[in-house]
Amino acid sequence: MSTVAAVSTPNAAGGISVIRISGEKALEIAEKLFKPFGTKRVSDMPGHTCAYGRIVSGKDVLDDVLLTVFRAPRSYTGEDTAEISCHGGIYVTRRILREVISLGAEPAAAGEFTKRAFLNGKLSLTQAEAVADIISADGKNALASANLMHEGVLFREIKAVSDGLVGLLGALAAWTDYPDEDLPETDPATILKTLRESEASLEKLLSTYDSGLVFREGIDCAIVGRPNVGKSTLMNALLGYERSIVTATEGTTRDVVEETLRLGDVLLKISDTAGLRKASDEVEKIGVKLANRALERAQLVFMVLDGSEELTDSDREILEKLRGRRCIVIINKSDLPQKLHKEYINADIILEVSAKEHLGVEKIRDEVYKMFGLSGVADNPTLFVNERQKLCCDRALENIRRAAAALESGETLDAVTVCIDGAAEPLLELSGEKVSEAVVNDVFSRFCVGK
Ligand code: GDP
């Protein structure tokens, strides 16, 4: 395999940058560029050691750096690897990378180091995917899941299921291929038991997929209610309560205001659809249209009412519009004398809060967690499969169920074998034990360059 190099740290000025070189010629290239302050040559450096020295190009001294050497197979990629830690300036980092490339390294593609680690058997495919998940995790639960996957928990669970199925296939094949050999006939009850156990394991893995998606991607949420009920105050209270605004993109006053805030460990992408009122002019009509679109897209709606006033026709109209939607009705201004009659509100979840006084606001988090089934998984490290892994599990599960049905309805063992084969294949693809190049390339294309 060729020798590749890339900057592994972000493309920005910082304390240090790391340039990683991996492949057969990595140490040879490092030796040409790096002049140690001590007497030790790069070729004499044992793996997992570093040396202090200079990067020199012709007569030019480029930087004082630390060089770390890893020798195959004891490196991240499984190949000889050199890492140059230089000062974190954009120019100096790029300049050193250019020197490395001029000495024969190729620029590494996105995720190439981790791809090599996979191809060299250092990581399973799911462990490699976990590396990307660790980098992108922006909450406690997403990180815990990524770490479980990185430890190989998913790989082992999938391997246990696929080993069981492959074992069945072996027994079935021996029995059909050598009918005269007096092999014990594979007992349908034993096959069924293995199929049911495999089904249960995959169902358990898939059961947390939706929660994982919520922890990874957040929830699209719309906040609705007529003017002055306290929507902005509530948003501020939620922000103040959690104290971690992530982004704030403000449109025009007639536009939809979008904010992302963290509720517990979940990102809420909130659209303030103030424009839901009836439009009186053309510009406002556009605002209303945008607001309606944000509302349609929302996975969750906060409907805010003013508890110090009676329910108005406009409130009823909005409530009617939200029927059948995942919605939390928030009766605001609980600190004032209450005039609103809750009994007239047809909604599953009604909370009374005072956004201004910060009373009851924390109940909103609890309800959101309950609604999205997060309460159970939030407190324990839980493994969340990603989209690719889910699709593989789905395909396997479908075939396992087909095999069980075929067995129970007394179909031939050949038919059962075909289904079990169809179940084992996507699991081997999931773990990376038997996977096409296209799938591997697709997985690693999602990585950043330098990882
Ligand atoms: P929006 O138009 O729905 O965004 O409403 P605002 O958040 O701008 O609030 C309208 C008015 O209601 C402001 O004067 C707020 O101070 C007031 N308000 C908001 N929440 C509360 C509350 O919980 N209690 C009281 N007493 N006043 C509130």
Short mmCIF file of C-alpha atoms and ligand atoms in Angstrom, two decimals:
data_model
loop_
_atom_site.label_atom_id
_atom_site.label_comp_id
_atom_site.label_asym_id
_atom_site.label_seq_id
_atom_site.Cartn_x
_atom_site.Cartn_y
_atom_site.Cartn_z
CA MET A 1 0.00 0.00 0.00
CA SER A 2 1.19 3.52 -0.72
CA THR A 3 2.43 5.88 1.98
CA VAL A 4 -0.11 8.58 2.84
CA ALA A 5 0.02 11.79 4.84
CA ALA A 6 -2.41 14.37 6.15
CA VAL A 7 -2.82 16.99 8.83
CA SER A 8 -4.79 15.29 11.60
CA THR A 9 -5.65 18.41 13.56
CA PRO A 10 -8.23 21.04 12.48
CA ASN A 11 -7.35 23.48 9.74
CA ALA A 12 -7.01 26.43 12.10
CA ALA A 13 -4.33 28.16 14.13
CA GLY A 14 -3.77 26.51 17.50
CA GLY A 15 -1.18 25.39 20.01
CA ILE A 16 0.05 22.41 18.04
CA SER A 17 -0.72 20.63 14.80
CA VAL A 18 -0.08 16.99 14.00
CA ILE A 19 0.96 15.73 10.59
CA ARG A 20 0.53 11.99 10.29
CA ILE A 21 2.43 9.81 7.79
CA SER A 22 1.56 6.14 7.42
CA GLY A 23 2.92 3.41 5.16
CA GLU A 24 6.09 1.65 4.14
CA LYS A 25 8.04 4.84 3.47
CA ALA A 26 6.76 6.81 6.50
CA LEU A 27 9.95 6.52 8.54
CA GLU A 28 12.22 7.02 5.56
CA ILE A 29 10.41 10.28 4.73
CA ALA A 30 10.55 11.38 8.38
CA GLU A 31 14.28 10.68 8.47
CA LYS A 32 14.90 12.93 5.45
CA LEU A 33 13.02 15.87 6.95
CA PHE A 34 13.72 15.59 10.64
CA LYS A 35 17.05 16.61 12.15
CA PRO A 36 17.19 15.47 15.79
CA PHE A 37 18.78 17.67 18.46
CA GLY A 38 20.16 14.49 20.00
CA THR A 39 22.16 11.79 18.30
CA LYS A 40 19.40 9.27 17.68
CA ARG A 41 18.43 8.72 14.04
CA VAL A 42 14.82 8.07 13.07
CA SER A 43 15.79 4.66 11.70
CA ASP A 44 17.12 3.70 15.14
CA MET A 45 14.09 4.91 17.08
CA PRO A 46 12.03 2.09 18.57
CA GLY A 47 8.23 2.23 18.18
CA HIS A 48 6.25 4.36 20.65
CA THR A 49 9.11 6.78 21.24
CA CYS A 50 9.54 10.43 20.39
CA ALA A 51 12.42 12.71 19.65
CA TYR A 52 12.85 16.48 19.67
CA GLY A 53 14.33 18.11 16.63
CA ARG A 54 13.89 20.30 13.58
CA ILE A 55 12.13 20.05 10.27
CA VAL A 56 14.59 21.21 7.66
CA SER A 57 13.99 21.72 3.96
CA GLY A 58 17.24 22.34 2.07
CA LYS A 59 18.75 25.27 3.94
CA ASP A 60 15.44 26.36 5.46
CA VAL A 61 14.58 25.50 9.03
CA LEU A 62 10.79 25.22 9.10
CA ASP A 63 10.00 24.47 12.75
CA ASP A 64 11.08 22.81 16.00
CA VAL A 65 8.95 19.72 16.38
CA LEU A 66 8.39 16.50 18.26
CA LEU A 67 8.48 13.35 16.16
CA THR A 68 6.68 10.23 17.36
CA VAL A 69 7.44 6.90 15.77
CA PHE A 70 5.19 3.84 15.69
CA ARG A 71 6.39 0.66 14.07
CA ALA A 72 4.17 -1.84 12.26
CA PRO A 73 2.08 -3.57 13.36
CA ARG A 74 1.88 -1.65 16.64
CA SER A 75 0.35 1.56 15.32
CA TYR A 76 -3.13 2.93 14.73
CA THR A 77 -3.09 1.90 11.07
CA GLY A 78 -1.02 -1.25 11.60
CA GLU A 79 1.69 0.29 9.36
CA ASP A 80 4.88 2.20 10.10
CA THR A 81 3.71 5.63 11.18
CA ALA A 82 5.38 8.93 11.99
CA GLU A 83 3.60 11.82 13.62
CA ILE A 84 5.10 15.28 13.51
CA SER A 85 3.80 17.61 16.23
CA CYS A 86 4.68 21.10 15.09
CA HIS A 87 3.61 24.59 16.12
CA GLY A 88 -0.04 25.04 15.24
CA GLY A 89 0.17 27.72 12.57
CA ILE A 90 -1.76 27.10 9.37
CA TYR A 91 1.17 28.04 7.12
CA VAL A 92 3.86 26.07 8.93
CA THR A 93 1.62 22.99 9.12
CA ARG A 94 0.75 23.10 5.42
CA ARG A 95 4.40 23.73 4.52
CA ILE A 96 5.58 20.66 6.43
CA LEU A 97 2.81 18.57 4.81
CA ARG A 98 3.95 19.81 1.41
CA GLU A 99 7.52 18.70 2.18
CA VAL A 100 6.28 15.27 3.25
CA ILE A 101 4.33 14.92 0.01
CA SER A 102 7.26 16.09 -2.09
CA LEU A 103 9.28 13.25 -0.55
CA GLY A 104 6.87 10.63 -1.87
CA ALA A 105 3.82 10.45 0.36
CA GLU A 106 0.34 10.78 -1.17
CA PRO A 107 -2.30 13.01 0.36
CA ALA A 108 -4.55 10.80 2.51
CA ALA A 109 -8.23 10.57 1.59
CA ALA A 110 -11.00 11.17 4.14
CA GLY A 111 -10.82 8.50 6.86
CA GLU A 112 -7.88 6.81 5.17
CA PHE A 113 -5.89 6.12 8.35
CA THR A 114 -8.88 4.44 9.98
CA LYS A 115 -9.69 2.61 6.74
CA ARG A 116 -6.16 1.20 6.76
CA ALA A 117 -6.61 0.23 10.41
CA PHE A 118 -9.72 -1.72 9.33
CA LEU A 119 -8.07 -3.30 6.29
CA ASN A 120 -5.07 -4.29 8.43
CA GLY A 121 -7.32 -5.95 11.00
CA LYS A 122 -6.68 -3.43 13.79
CA LEU A 123 -10.35 -2.50 14.06
CA SER A 124 -13.63 -4.10 13.06
CA LEU A 125 -15.88 -2.05 10.77
CA THR A 126 -18.18 -1.12 13.66
CA GLN A 127 -15.20 -0.05 15.78
CA ALA A 128 -14.01 2.11 12.90
CA GLU A 129 -17.45 3.68 12.63
CA ALA A 130 -17.30 4.34 16.36
CA VAL A 131 -14.19 6.47 15.83
CA ALA A 132 -16.24 8.85 13.67
CA ASP A 133 -19.04 8.75 16.26
CA ILE A 134 -16.64 9.68 19.08
CA ILE A 135 -15.48 12.67 17.05
CA SER A 136 -19.00 13.85 16.25
CA ALA A 137 -20.59 13.04 19.64
CA ASP A 138 -21.94 16.20 21.23
CA GLY A 139 -23.56 14.79 24.30
CA LYS A 140 -23.07 12.30 27.12
CA ASN A 141 -25.30 9.58 25.66
CA ALA A 142 -23.93 9.76 22.11
CA LEU A 143 -20.38 9.55 23.48
CA ALA A 144 -21.20 6.62 25.78
CA SER A 145 -22.69 4.73 22.82
CA ALA A 146 -19.68 5.48 20.62
CA ASN A 147 -17.33 4.26 23.34
CA LEU A 148 -19.27 1.01 23.78
CA MET A 149 -19.06 0.45 20.04
CA HIS A 150 -15.37 1.32 20.02
CA GLU A 151 -14.76 -1.28 22.73
CA GLY A 152 -16.26 -3.82 20.34
CA VAL A 153 -19.55 -4.44 22.15
CA LEU A 154 -21.64 -4.26 18.96
CA PHE A 155 -19.16 -6.38 17.02
CA ARG A 156 -19.32 -9.11 19.67
CA GLU A 157 -23.11 -9.05 19.85
CA ILE A 158 -23.45 -9.29 16.09
CA LYS A 159 -20.75 -11.93 15.87
CA ALA A 160 -22.53 -14.07 18.47
CA VAL A 161 -25.70 -13.97 16.34
CA SER A 162 -23.94 -14.55 13.02
CA ASP A 163 -21.84 -17.39 14.48
CA GLY A 164 -25.05 -19.09 15.60
CA LEU A 165 -26.57 -18.75 12.14
CA VAL A 166 -23.40 -19.83 10.33
CA GLY A 167 -23.26 -22.85 12.67
CA LEU A 168 -26.78 -23.77 11.63
CA LEU A 169 -25.88 -23.38 7.97
CA GLY A 170 -22.90 -25.70 8.45
CA ALA A 171 -25.01 -28.37 10.09
CA LEU A 172 -27.75 -28.05 7.47
CA ALA A 173 -25.24 -28.24 4.60
CA ALA A 174 -23.50 -31.32 6.04
CA TRP A 175 -26.82 -33.04 6.45
CA THR A 176 -28.06 -32.29 2.90
CA ASP A 177 -24.68 -32.79 1.17
CA TYR A 178 -23.89 -36.14 2.82
CA PRO A 179 -27.24 -37.85 3.28
CA ASP A 180 -25.56 -41.28 3.46
CA GLU A 181 -23.12 -40.33 6.20
CA ASP A 182 -25.50 -41.09 9.01
CA LEU A 183 -25.12 -37.55 10.45
CA PRO A 184 -27.70 -36.69 13.10
CA GLU A 185 -30.55 -34.86 11.36
CA THR A 186 -30.57 -31.22 12.39
CA ASP A 187 -33.38 -31.03 14.83
CA PRO A 188 -36.02 -28.39 13.87
CA ALA A 189 -36.52 -27.50 17.54
CA THR A 190 -32.80 -26.68 17.89
CA ILE A 191 -32.87 -24.59 14.73
CA LEU A 192 -35.94 -22.74 15.93
CA LYS A 193 -34.35 -22.05 19.32
CA THR A 194 -31.29 -20.47 17.69
CA LEU A 195 -33.51 -18.44 15.35
CA ARG A 196 -35.62 -17.12 18.23
CA GLU A 197 -32.53 -16.18 20.25
CA SER A 198 -31.06 -14.38 17.24
CA GLU A 199 -34.35 -12.57 16.69
CA ALA A 200 -34.44 -11.40 20.32
CA SER A 201 -30.83 -10.13 20.22
CA LEU A 202 -31.43 -8.10 17.07
CA GLU A 203 -34.75 -6.74 18.32
CA LYS A 204 -33.00 -5.55 21.48
CA LEU A 205 -30.32 -3.76 19.46
CA LEU A 206 -32.91 -2.10 17.25
CA SER A 207 -35.13 -1.06 20.16
CA THR A 208 -32.87 1.90 21.01
CA TYR A 209 -32.35 3.08 17.43
CA ASP A 210 -34.92 5.90 17.68
CA SER A 211 -33.48 7.18 20.95
CA GLY A 212 -30.00 7.10 19.41
CA LEU A 213 -31.23 9.16 16.50
CA VAL A 214 -32.64 11.74 18.90
CA PHE A 215 -29.37 11.93 20.87
CA ARG A 216 -27.36 12.23 17.65
CA GLU A 217 -29.51 14.54 15.59
CA GLY A 218 -31.68 16.40 18.11
CA ILE A 219 -35.38 17.15 17.80
CA ASP A 220 -37.00 19.58 15.36
CA CYS A 221 -39.36 21.49 17.55
CA ALA A 222 -41.78 24.34 16.82
CA ILE A 223 -42.99 26.79 19.42
CA VAL A 224 -46.43 28.21 18.63
CA GLY A 225 -48.95 30.48 20.27
CA ARG A 226 -50.45 33.88 19.67
CA PRO A 227 -48.40 37.04 20.37
CA ASN A 228 -47.65 37.94 24.00
CA VAL A 229 -48.37 34.58 25.57
CA GLY A 230 -44.66 34.39 26.50
CA LYS A 231 -42.97 32.30 23.81
CA SER A 232 -39.75 34.32 23.73
CA THR A 233 -39.65 34.45 27.51
CA LEU A 234 -40.08 30.68 27.60
CA MET A 235 -37.25 30.16 25.12
CA ASN A 236 -35.03 32.37 27.25
CA ALA A 237 -36.06 30.49 30.36
CA LEU A 238 -35.16 27.19 28.71
CA LEU A 239 -31.84 28.64 27.65
CA GLY A 240 -31.22 30.12 31.07
CA TYR A 241 -32.20 26.90 32.74
CA GLU A 242 -29.81 24.83 30.69
CA ARG A 243 -27.30 27.63 30.18
CA SER A 244 -25.99 26.38 26.85
CA ILE A 245 -27.15 28.04 23.69
CA VAL A 246 -25.55 26.36 20.70
CA THR A 247 -26.54 28.53 17.76
CA ALA A 248 -28.90 31.37 17.11
CA THR A 249 -29.87 32.24 13.56
CA GLU A 250 -32.24 35.10 13.42
CA GLY A 251 -34.23 35.94 10.34
CA THR A 252 -36.23 39.08 9.74
CA THR A 253 -38.92 39.94 12.25
CA ARG A 254 -41.52 38.29 10.03
CA ASP A 255 -39.37 35.25 9.48
CA VAL A 256 -39.04 32.10 11.54
CA VAL A 257 -36.46 32.45 14.30
CA GLU A 258 -34.46 29.29 14.83
CA GLU A 259 -32.44 28.48 17.89
CA THR A 260 -30.75 25.36 19.08
CA LEU A 261 -30.71 24.72 22.74
CA ARG A 262 -29.76 21.79 24.87
CA LEU A 263 -32.44 20.19 26.98
CA GLY A 264 -30.69 17.69 29.21
CA ASP A 265 -28.58 15.74 26.73
CA VAL A 266 -30.81 16.45 23.73
CA LEU A 267 -30.49 19.27 21.22
CA LEU A 268 -33.80 21.00 20.54
CA LYS A 269 -33.83 22.78 17.20
CA ILE A 270 -36.55 25.27 17.94
CA SER A 271 -38.40 27.33 15.34
CA ASP A 272 -40.29 30.23 16.84
CA THR A 273 -43.23 30.33 14.47
CA ALA A 274 -44.58 33.66 15.63
CA GLY A 275 -45.96 34.20 12.15
CA LEU A 276 -48.75 31.68 12.62
CA ARG A 277 -51.26 34.52 13.00
CA LYS A 278 -53.39 35.56 10.03
CA ALA A 279 -51.37 37.53 7.50
CA SER A 280 -52.45 41.05 6.64
CA ASP A 281 -49.89 41.91 3.98
CA GLU A 282 -47.77 40.18 1.36
CA VAL A 283 -44.53 40.12 3.36
CA GLU A 284 -46.35 38.73 6.35
CA LYS A 285 -47.90 36.05 4.16
CA ILE A 286 -44.42 34.76 3.38
CA GLY A 287 -43.66 34.67 7.09
CA VAL A 288 -46.84 32.71 7.72
CA LYS A 289 -45.95 30.27 4.96
CA LEU A 290 -42.48 29.69 6.44
CA ALA A 291 -43.99 29.28 9.88
CA ASN A 292 -46.44 26.70 8.59
CA ARG A 293 -43.66 24.81 6.88
CA ALA A 294 -41.56 24.77 10.07
CA LEU A 295 -44.62 23.54 11.91
CA GLU A 296 -45.22 20.71 9.45
CA ARG A 297 -41.60 19.62 9.71
CA ALA A 298 -41.51 19.69 13.49
CA GLN A 299 -41.33 16.40 15.37
CA LEU A 300 -42.56 18.15 18.50
CA VAL A 301 -44.65 21.24 19.11
CA PHE A 302 -44.73 23.47 22.18
CA MET A 303 -48.09 25.23 22.21
CA VAL A 304 -47.94 28.18 24.57
CA LEU A 305 -51.05 29.69 26.17
CA ASP A 306 -51.45 32.58 28.57
CA GLY A 307 -52.98 31.24 31.81
CA SER A 308 -53.92 34.72 33.00
CA GLU A 309 -56.38 35.10 30.13
CA GLU A 310 -59.31 33.09 28.95
CA LEU A 311 -58.87 30.83 25.94
CA THR A 312 -59.36 32.86 22.75
CA ASP A 313 -60.67 31.77 19.36
CA SER A 314 -57.15 32.09 18.04
CA ASP A 315 -55.87 29.67 20.73
CA ARG A 316 -58.62 27.20 19.85
CA GLU A 317 -57.79 27.48 16.17
CA ILE A 318 -54.13 26.65 16.80
CA LEU A 319 -55.03 23.81 19.17
CA GLU A 320 -57.34 22.36 16.53
CA LYS A 321 -54.55 22.53 13.97
CA LEU A 322 -52.27 20.56 16.29
CA ARG A 323 -54.63 17.69 16.86
CA GLY A 324 -52.84 14.36 16.37
CA ARG A 325 -49.41 15.99 16.60
CA ARG A 326 -46.77 15.27 19.23
CA CYS A 327 -47.46 18.33 21.32
CA ILE A 328 -46.93 19.75 24.80
CA VAL A 329 -49.40 22.44 25.79
CA ILE A 330 -47.66 24.92 28.07
CA ILE A 331 -49.88 27.21 30.08
CA ASN A 332 -47.63 30.12 30.89
CA LYS A 333 -47.82 32.90 33.49
CA SER A 334 -48.75 30.61 36.37
CA ASP A 335 -47.54 33.36 38.72
CA LEU A 336 -50.57 35.51 37.79
CA PRO A 337 -54.21 34.87 38.82
CA GLN A 338 -55.46 32.14 36.47
CA LYS A 339 -58.42 32.63 34.16
CA LEU A 340 -57.84 29.87 31.67
CA HIS A 341 -59.96 26.73 32.01
CA LYS A 342 -57.74 23.70 31.43
CA GLU A 343 -60.75 21.42 31.08
CA TYR A 344 -61.45 22.90 27.65
CA ILE A 345 -58.07 21.91 26.31
CA ASN A 346 -57.96 18.62 24.51
CA ALA A 347 -54.32 17.55 24.86
CA ASP A 348 -52.39 14.69 26.43
CA ILE A 349 -49.74 16.78 28.10
CA ILE A 350 -50.50 20.09 29.74
CA LEU A 351 -47.90 21.81 31.88
CA GLU A 352 -48.31 24.95 33.93
CA VAL A 353 -45.25 27.16 34.13
CA SER A 354 -44.10 30.67 34.72
CA ALA A 355 -41.43 31.42 32.16
CA LYS A 356 -40.77 34.76 33.77
CA GLU A 357 -40.30 33.35 37.28
CA HIS A 358 -38.67 30.12 36.05
CA LEU A 359 -41.32 28.00 37.73
CA GLY A 360 -41.99 24.49 36.41
CA VAL A 361 -39.78 24.92 33.34
CA GLU A 362 -37.75 21.80 34.22
CA LYS A 363 -40.91 19.67 33.81
CA ILE A 364 -40.65 20.28 30.06
CA ARG A 365 -37.41 18.29 29.87
CA ASP A 366 -38.97 15.35 31.72
CA GLU A 367 -41.96 15.28 29.37
CA VAL A 368 -39.77 15.45 26.25
CA TYR A 369 -37.64 12.57 27.57
CA LYS A 370 -40.78 10.53 28.28
CA MET A 371 -42.32 11.32 24.90
CA PHE A 372 -39.25 10.21 22.95
CA GLY A 373 -38.61 7.15 25.13
CA LEU A 374 -35.33 8.57 26.41
CA SER A 375 -35.91 8.22 30.15
CA GLY A 376 -34.86 4.56 30.28
CA VAL A 377 -31.75 4.86 28.13
CA ALA A 378 -30.50 8.26 29.27
CA ASP A 379 -29.05 7.11 32.59
CA ASN A 380 -27.18 4.01 31.46
CA PRO A 381 -24.57 3.72 28.74
CA THR A 382 -26.61 2.39 25.82
CA LEU A 383 -25.51 1.24 22.41
CA PHE A 384 -27.23 2.99 19.52
CA VAL A 385 -26.84 1.47 16.07
CA ASN A 386 -26.41 3.83 13.14
CA GLU A 387 -28.46 3.87 9.92
CA ARG A 388 -26.21 1.42 8.05
CA GLN A 389 -26.13 -0.98 10.96
CA LYS A 390 -29.88 -0.71 11.42
CA LEU A 391 -30.55 -1.57 7.77
CA CYS A 392 -28.33 -4.66 8.09
CA CYS A 393 -30.14 -5.74 11.28
CA ASP A 394 -33.52 -5.17 9.57
CA ARG A 395 -32.56 -7.38 6.64
CA ALA A 396 -31.24 -10.10 8.95
CA LEU A 397 -34.32 -9.96 11.14
CA GLU A 398 -36.67 -10.26 8.19
CA ASN A 399 -34.88 -13.39 7.00
CA ILE A 400 -34.70 -14.91 10.49
CA ARG A 401 -38.46 -14.49 10.84
CA ARG A 402 -38.97 -16.00 7.38
CA ALA A 403 -36.78 -18.97 8.32
CA ALA A 404 -38.73 -19.54 11.53
CA ALA A 405 -42.05 -19.35 9.68
CA ALA A 406 -40.81 -21.79 7.02
CA LEU A 407 -39.70 -24.19 9.71
CA GLU A 408 -42.95 -23.95 11.64
CA SER A 409 -45.06 -24.49 8.55
CA GLY A 410 -43.06 -27.63 7.71
CA GLU A 411 -41.35 -26.37 4.55
CA THR A 412 -38.24 -28.17 3.30
CA LEU A 413 -34.92 -27.59 5.04
CA ASP A 414 -33.62 -26.20 1.74
CA ALA A 415 -36.08 -23.33 1.98
CA VAL A 416 -35.08 -22.73 5.59
CA THR A 417 -31.40 -22.75 4.61
CA VAL A 418 -31.95 -20.06 1.98
CA CYS A 419 -33.54 -17.77 4.58
CA ILE A 420 -30.82 -18.38 7.18
CA ASP A 421 -28.22 -17.64 4.53
CA GLY A 422 -30.07 -14.40 3.79
CA ALA A 423 -29.90 -13.55 7.50
CA ALA A 424 -26.21 -14.31 8.01
CA GLU A 425 -25.07 -12.26 5.03
CA PRO A 426 -26.17 -8.78 6.23
CA LEU A 427 -24.71 -9.50 9.68
CA LEU A 428 -21.32 -10.33 8.16
CA GLU A 429 -21.65 -7.10 6.20
CA LEU A 430 -22.49 -5.20 9.39
CA SER A 431 -19.43 -6.45 11.26
CA GLY A 432 -17.26 -5.99 8.18
CA GLU A 433 -16.26 -9.67 8.05
CA LYS A 434 -17.68 -9.99 4.55
CA VAL A 435 -18.26 -6.61 3.06
CA SER A 436 -18.01 -5.11 -0.41
CA GLU A 437 -15.48 -2.43 -1.26
CA ALA A 438 -18.32 -0.06 -2.07
CA VAL A 439 -19.74 -0.33 1.44
CA VAL A 440 -16.30 0.15 3.00
CA ASN A 441 -15.66 3.21 0.84
CA ASP A 442 -19.04 4.62 1.75
CA VAL A 443 -18.39 4.19 5.48
CA PHE A 444 -15.02 5.93 5.36
CA SER A 445 -16.12 8.73 3.04
CA ARG A 446 -18.03 10.14 6.02
CA PHE A 447 -14.83 10.66 7.99
CA CYS A 448 -12.71 13.77 8.04
CA VAL A 449 -9.31 13.92 6.35
CA GLY A 450 -6.55 13.09 8.81
CA LYS A 451 -8.52 10.52 10.83
P1 GDP B 1 -44.32 36.27 22.81
O1 GDP B 1 -44.90 37.35 21.95
O2 GDP B 1 -45.23 35.08 22.86
O3 GDP B 1 -42.94 35.89 22.44
O4 GDP B 1 -44.32 36.83 24.31
P2 GDP B 1 -43.11 37.45 25.16
O5 GDP B 1 -42.19 36.42 25.62
O6 GDP B 1 -42.57 38.61 24.43
O7 GDP B 1 -43.91 37.97 26.45
C1 GDP B 1 -44.98 38.88 26.38
C2 GDP B 1 -45.14 39.57 27.73
O8 GDP B 1 -45.52 38.59 28.71
C3 GDP B 1 -43.86 40.19 28.25
O9 GDP B 1 -44.18 41.41 28.87
C4 GDP B 1 -43.34 39.20 29.25
O10 GDP B 1 -42.59 39.80 30.29
C5 GDP B 1 -44.63 38.63 29.82
N1 GDP B 1 -44.47 37.30 30.34
C6 GDP B 1 -43.91 36.23 29.70
N2 GDP B 1 -43.93 35.15 30.50
C7 GDP B 1 -44.49 35.52 31.69
C8 GDP B 1 -44.78 34.85 32.92
O11 GDP B 1 -44.51 33.66 33.11
N3 GDP B 1 -45.37 35.57 33.88
C9 GDP B 1 -45.70 36.90 33.72
N4 GDP B 1 -46.28 37.51 34.75
N5 GDP B 1 -45.44 37.55 32.58
C10 GDP B 1 -44.84 36.90 31.57
#
